[in-house]
PDB file of C-alpha atoms in Angstrom:
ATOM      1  CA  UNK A1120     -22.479  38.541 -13.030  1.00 44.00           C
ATOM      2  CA  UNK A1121     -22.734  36.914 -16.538  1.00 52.00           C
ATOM      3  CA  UNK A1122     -25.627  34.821 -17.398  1.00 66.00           C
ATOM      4  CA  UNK A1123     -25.286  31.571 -19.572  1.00 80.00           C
ATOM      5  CA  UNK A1124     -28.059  30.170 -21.619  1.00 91.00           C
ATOM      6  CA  UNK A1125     -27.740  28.142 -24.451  1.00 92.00           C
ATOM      7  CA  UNK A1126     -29.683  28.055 -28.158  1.00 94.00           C
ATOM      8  CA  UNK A1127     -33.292  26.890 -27.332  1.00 94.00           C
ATOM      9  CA  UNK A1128     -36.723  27.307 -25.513  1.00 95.00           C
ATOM     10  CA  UNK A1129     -37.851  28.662 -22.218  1.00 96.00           C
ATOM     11  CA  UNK A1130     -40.451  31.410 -20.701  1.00 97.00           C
ATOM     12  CA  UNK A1131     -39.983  34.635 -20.312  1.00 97.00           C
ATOM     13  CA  UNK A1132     -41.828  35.676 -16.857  1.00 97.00           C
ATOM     14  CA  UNK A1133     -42.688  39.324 -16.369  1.00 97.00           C
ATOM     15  CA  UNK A1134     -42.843  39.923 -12.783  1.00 95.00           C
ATOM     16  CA  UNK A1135     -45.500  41.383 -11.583  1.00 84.00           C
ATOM     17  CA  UNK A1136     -44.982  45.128  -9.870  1.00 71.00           C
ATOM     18  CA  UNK A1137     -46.636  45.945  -6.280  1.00 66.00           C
ATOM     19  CA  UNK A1138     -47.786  42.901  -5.923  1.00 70.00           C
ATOM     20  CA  UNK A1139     -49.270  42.179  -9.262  1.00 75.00           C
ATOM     21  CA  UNK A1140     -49.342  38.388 -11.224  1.00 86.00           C
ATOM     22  CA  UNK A1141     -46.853  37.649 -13.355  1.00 93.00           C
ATOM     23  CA  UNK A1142     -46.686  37.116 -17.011  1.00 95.00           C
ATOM     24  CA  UNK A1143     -45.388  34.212 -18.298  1.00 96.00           C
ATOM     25  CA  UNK A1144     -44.703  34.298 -22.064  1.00 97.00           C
ATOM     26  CA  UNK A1145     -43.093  31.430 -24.607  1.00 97.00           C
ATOM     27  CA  UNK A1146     -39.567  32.300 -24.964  1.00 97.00           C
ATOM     28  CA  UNK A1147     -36.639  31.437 -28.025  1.00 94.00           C
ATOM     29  CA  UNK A1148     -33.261  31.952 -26.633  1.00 95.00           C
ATOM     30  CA  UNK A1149     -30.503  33.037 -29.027  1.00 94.00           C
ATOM     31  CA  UNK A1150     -27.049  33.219 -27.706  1.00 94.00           C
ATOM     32  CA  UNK A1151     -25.046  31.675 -30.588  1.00 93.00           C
ATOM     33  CA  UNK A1152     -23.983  34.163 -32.696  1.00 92.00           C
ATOM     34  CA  UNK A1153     -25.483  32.530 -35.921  1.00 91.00           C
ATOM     35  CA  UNK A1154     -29.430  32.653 -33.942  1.00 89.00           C
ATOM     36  CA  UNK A1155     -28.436  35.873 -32.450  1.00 90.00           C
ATOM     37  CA  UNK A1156     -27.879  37.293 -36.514  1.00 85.00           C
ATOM     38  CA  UNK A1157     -31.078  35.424 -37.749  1.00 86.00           C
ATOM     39  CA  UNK A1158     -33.093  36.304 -34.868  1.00 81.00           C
ATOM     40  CA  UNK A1159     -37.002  37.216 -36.209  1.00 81.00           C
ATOM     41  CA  UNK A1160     -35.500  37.804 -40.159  1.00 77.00           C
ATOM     42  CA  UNK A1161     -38.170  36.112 -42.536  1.00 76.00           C
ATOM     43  CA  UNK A1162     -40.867  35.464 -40.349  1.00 79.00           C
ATOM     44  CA  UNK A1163     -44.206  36.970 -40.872  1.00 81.00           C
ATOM     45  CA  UNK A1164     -44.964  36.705 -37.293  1.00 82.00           C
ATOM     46  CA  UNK A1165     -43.779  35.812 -33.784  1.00 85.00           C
ATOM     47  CA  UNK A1166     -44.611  33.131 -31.267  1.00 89.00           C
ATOM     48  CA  UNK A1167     -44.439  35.041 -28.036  1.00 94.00           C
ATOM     49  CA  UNK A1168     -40.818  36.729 -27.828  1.00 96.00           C
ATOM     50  CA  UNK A1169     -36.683  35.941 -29.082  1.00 95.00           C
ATOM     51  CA  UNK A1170     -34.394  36.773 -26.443  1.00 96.00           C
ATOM     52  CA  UNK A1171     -30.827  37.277 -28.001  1.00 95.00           C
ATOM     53  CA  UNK A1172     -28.312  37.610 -25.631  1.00 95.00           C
ATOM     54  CA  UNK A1173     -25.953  39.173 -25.736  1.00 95.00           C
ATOM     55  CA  UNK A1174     -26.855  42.078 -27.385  1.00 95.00           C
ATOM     56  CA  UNK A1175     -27.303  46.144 -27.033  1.00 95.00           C
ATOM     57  CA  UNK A1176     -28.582  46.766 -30.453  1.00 94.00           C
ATOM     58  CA  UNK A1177     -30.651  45.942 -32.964  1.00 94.00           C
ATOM     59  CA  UNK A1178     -31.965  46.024 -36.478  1.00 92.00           C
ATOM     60  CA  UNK A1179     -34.981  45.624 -38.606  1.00 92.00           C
ATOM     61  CA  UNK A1180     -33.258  45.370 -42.341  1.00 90.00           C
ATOM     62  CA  UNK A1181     -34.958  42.890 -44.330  1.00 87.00           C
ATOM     63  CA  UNK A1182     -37.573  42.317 -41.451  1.00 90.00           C
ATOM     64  CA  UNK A1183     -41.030  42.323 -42.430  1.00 90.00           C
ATOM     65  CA  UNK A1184     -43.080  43.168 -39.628  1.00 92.00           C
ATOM     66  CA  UNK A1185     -42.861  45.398 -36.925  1.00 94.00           C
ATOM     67  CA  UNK A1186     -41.734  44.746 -33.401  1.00 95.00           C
ATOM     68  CA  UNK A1187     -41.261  45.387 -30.081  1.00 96.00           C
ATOM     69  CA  UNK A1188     -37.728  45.436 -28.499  1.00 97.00           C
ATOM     70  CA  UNK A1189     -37.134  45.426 -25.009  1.00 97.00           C
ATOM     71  CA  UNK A1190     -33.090  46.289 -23.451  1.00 98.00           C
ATOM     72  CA  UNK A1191     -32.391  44.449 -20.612  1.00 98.00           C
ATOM     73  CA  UNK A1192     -29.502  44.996 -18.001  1.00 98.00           C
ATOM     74  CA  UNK A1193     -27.352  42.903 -16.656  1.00 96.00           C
ATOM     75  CA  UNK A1194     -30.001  42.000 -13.616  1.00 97.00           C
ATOM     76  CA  UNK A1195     -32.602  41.516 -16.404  1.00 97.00           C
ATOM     77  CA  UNK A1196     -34.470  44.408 -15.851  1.00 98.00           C
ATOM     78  CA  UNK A1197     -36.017  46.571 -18.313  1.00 97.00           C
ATOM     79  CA  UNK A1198     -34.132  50.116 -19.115  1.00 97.00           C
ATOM     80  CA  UNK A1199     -36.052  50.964 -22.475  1.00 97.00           C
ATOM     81  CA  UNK A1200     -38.663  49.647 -24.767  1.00 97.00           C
ATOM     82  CA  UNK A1201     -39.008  50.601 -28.274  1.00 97.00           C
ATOM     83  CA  UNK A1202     -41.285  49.774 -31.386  1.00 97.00           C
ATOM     84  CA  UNK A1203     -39.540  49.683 -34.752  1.00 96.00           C
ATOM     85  CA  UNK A1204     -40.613  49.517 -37.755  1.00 96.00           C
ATOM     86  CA  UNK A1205     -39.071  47.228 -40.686  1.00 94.00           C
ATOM     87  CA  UNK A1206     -35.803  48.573 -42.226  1.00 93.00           C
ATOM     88  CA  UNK A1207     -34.681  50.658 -38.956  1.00 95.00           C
ATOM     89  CA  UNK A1208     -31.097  50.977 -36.888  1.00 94.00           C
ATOM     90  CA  UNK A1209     -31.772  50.666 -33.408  1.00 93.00           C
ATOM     91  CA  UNK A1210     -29.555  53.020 -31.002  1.00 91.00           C
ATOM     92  CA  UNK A1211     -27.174  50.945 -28.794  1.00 94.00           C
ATOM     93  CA  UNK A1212     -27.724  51.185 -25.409  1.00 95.00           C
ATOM     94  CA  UNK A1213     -24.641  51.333 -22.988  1.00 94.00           C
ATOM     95  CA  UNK A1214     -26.333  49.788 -19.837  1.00 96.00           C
ATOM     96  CA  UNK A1215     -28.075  47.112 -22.454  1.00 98.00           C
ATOM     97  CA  UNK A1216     -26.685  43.703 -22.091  1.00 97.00           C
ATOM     98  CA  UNK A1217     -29.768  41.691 -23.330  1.00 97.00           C
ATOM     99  CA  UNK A1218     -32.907  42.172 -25.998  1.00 97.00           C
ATOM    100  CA  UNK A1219     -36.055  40.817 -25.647  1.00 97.00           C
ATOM    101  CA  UNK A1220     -37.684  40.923 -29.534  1.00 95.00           C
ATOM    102  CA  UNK A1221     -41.597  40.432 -29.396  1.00 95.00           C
ATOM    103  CA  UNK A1222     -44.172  41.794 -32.605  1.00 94.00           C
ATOM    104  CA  UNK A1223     -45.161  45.464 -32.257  1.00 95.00           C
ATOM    105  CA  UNK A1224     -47.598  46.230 -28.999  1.00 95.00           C
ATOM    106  CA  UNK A1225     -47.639  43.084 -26.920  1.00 96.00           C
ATOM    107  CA  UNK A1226     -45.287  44.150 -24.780  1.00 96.00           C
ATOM    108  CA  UNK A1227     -47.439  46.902 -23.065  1.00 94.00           C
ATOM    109  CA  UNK A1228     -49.685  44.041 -22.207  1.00 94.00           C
ATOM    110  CA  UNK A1229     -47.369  41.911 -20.811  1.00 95.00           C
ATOM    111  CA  UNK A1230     -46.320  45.053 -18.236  1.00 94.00           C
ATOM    112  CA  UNK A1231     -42.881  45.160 -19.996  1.00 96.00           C
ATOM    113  CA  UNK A1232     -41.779  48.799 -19.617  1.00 95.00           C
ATOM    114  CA  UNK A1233     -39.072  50.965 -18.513  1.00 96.00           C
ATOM    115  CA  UNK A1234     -38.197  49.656 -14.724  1.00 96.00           C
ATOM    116  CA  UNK A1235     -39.703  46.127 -14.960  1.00 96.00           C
ATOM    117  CA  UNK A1236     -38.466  42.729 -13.957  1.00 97.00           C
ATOM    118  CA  UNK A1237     -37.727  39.633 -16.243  1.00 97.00           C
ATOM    119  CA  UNK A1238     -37.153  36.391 -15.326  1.00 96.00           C
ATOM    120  CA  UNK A1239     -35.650  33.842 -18.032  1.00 96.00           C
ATOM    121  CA  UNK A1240     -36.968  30.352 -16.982  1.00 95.00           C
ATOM    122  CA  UNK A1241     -35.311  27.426 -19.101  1.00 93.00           C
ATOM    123  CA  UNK A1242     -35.799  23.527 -18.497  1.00 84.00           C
ATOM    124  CA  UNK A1243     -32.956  22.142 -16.399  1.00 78.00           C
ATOM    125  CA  UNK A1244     -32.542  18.135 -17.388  1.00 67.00           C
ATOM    126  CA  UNK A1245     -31.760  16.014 -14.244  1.00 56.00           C
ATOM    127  CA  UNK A1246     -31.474  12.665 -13.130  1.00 40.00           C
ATOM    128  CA  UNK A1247     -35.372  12.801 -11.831  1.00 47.00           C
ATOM    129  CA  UNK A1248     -36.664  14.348 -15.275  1.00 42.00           C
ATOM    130  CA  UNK A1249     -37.167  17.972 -16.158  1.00 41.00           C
ATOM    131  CA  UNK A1250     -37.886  21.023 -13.832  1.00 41.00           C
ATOM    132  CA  UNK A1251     -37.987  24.405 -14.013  1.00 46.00           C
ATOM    133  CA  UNK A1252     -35.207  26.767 -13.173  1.00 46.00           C
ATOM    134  CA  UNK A1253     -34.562  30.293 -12.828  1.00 48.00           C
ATOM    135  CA  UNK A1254     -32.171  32.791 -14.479  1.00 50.00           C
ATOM    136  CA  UNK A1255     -32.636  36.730 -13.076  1.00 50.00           C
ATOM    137  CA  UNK A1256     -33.657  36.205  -9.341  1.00 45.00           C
ATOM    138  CA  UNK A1257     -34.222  37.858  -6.866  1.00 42.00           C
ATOM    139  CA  UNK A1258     -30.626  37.272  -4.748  1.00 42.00           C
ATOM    140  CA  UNK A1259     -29.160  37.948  -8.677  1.00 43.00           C
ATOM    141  CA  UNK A1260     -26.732  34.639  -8.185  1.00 43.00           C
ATOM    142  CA  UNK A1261     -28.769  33.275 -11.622  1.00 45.00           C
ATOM    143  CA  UNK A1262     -28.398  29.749  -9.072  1.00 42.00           C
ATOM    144  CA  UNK A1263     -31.411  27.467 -10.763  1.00 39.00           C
ATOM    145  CA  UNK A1264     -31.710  26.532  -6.936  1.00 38.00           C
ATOM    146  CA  UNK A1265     -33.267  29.730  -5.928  1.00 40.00           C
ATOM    147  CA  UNK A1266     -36.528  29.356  -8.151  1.00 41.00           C
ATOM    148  CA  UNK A1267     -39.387  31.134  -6.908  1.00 42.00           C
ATOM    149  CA  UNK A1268     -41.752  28.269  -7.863  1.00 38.00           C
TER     150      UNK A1268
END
């Protein structure tokens, strides 16, 4: 089940447990290994959240603020958060196949933790304009056809 998404922009929804609303949060996708290496380095703060895929580990050398890092699986959900501070080595983590960056505590509002569901949503361009569609559903095909609009 491998998930393609390209360099750019999207949301990062946090689905909502037990019935629950969802959180929908601005998302920067980095999947090219030159965004994935850059990811948050130099920036005093954070718009939202970086997702660099893929990825198992991170680092916070030459960072200079501290942030949350969430370790997705391969069916995007959420097997361990951390908070790091600049200048740490995160663990890998064997199950991880994506990270969701974010700055340090937002995360616990957004209902990220350990067990969660993410959704990536990135614009699809189409004859018709631009529309939504899904990455990390529900039937797990990552189909942009089975949006849960």
């Amino acid at each position: 089940m491998g998930r393609r998404w390209r360099d750019g922009r999207g949301d990062l929804v946090v689905l909502g447990g037990g019935g629950g609303p969802s959180v929908s949060v601005p998302l920067e996708i980095a999947t090219s290994y030159r965004a994935r290496t850059k990811g948050l380095l130099g920036r005093d703060s954070v718009d939202g959240a970086i997702l660099l895929s893929p990825a198992n580990s991170v680092h916070t050398f030459r960072m200079r603020i501290p942030i949350d890092v969430a370790y997705l699986d391969r069916h995007l959900r959420v097997i361990a958060v951390r908070t790091m501070r600049p200048g740490r080595l995160g663990m890998p983590r064997l199950r991880a196949r994506h990270v969701v960056e974010a700055g340090a505590g937002v995360m616990g509002g957004w209902g990220v933790r350990k067990g969660a569901q993410v959704e990536v949503v990135v614009p699809v361009q189409g004859a018709q304009g631009s529309r939504s569609g899904s990455f990390g559903d529900a039937d797990g095909t990552g189909d942009p056809t089975s949006n849960r609009s």
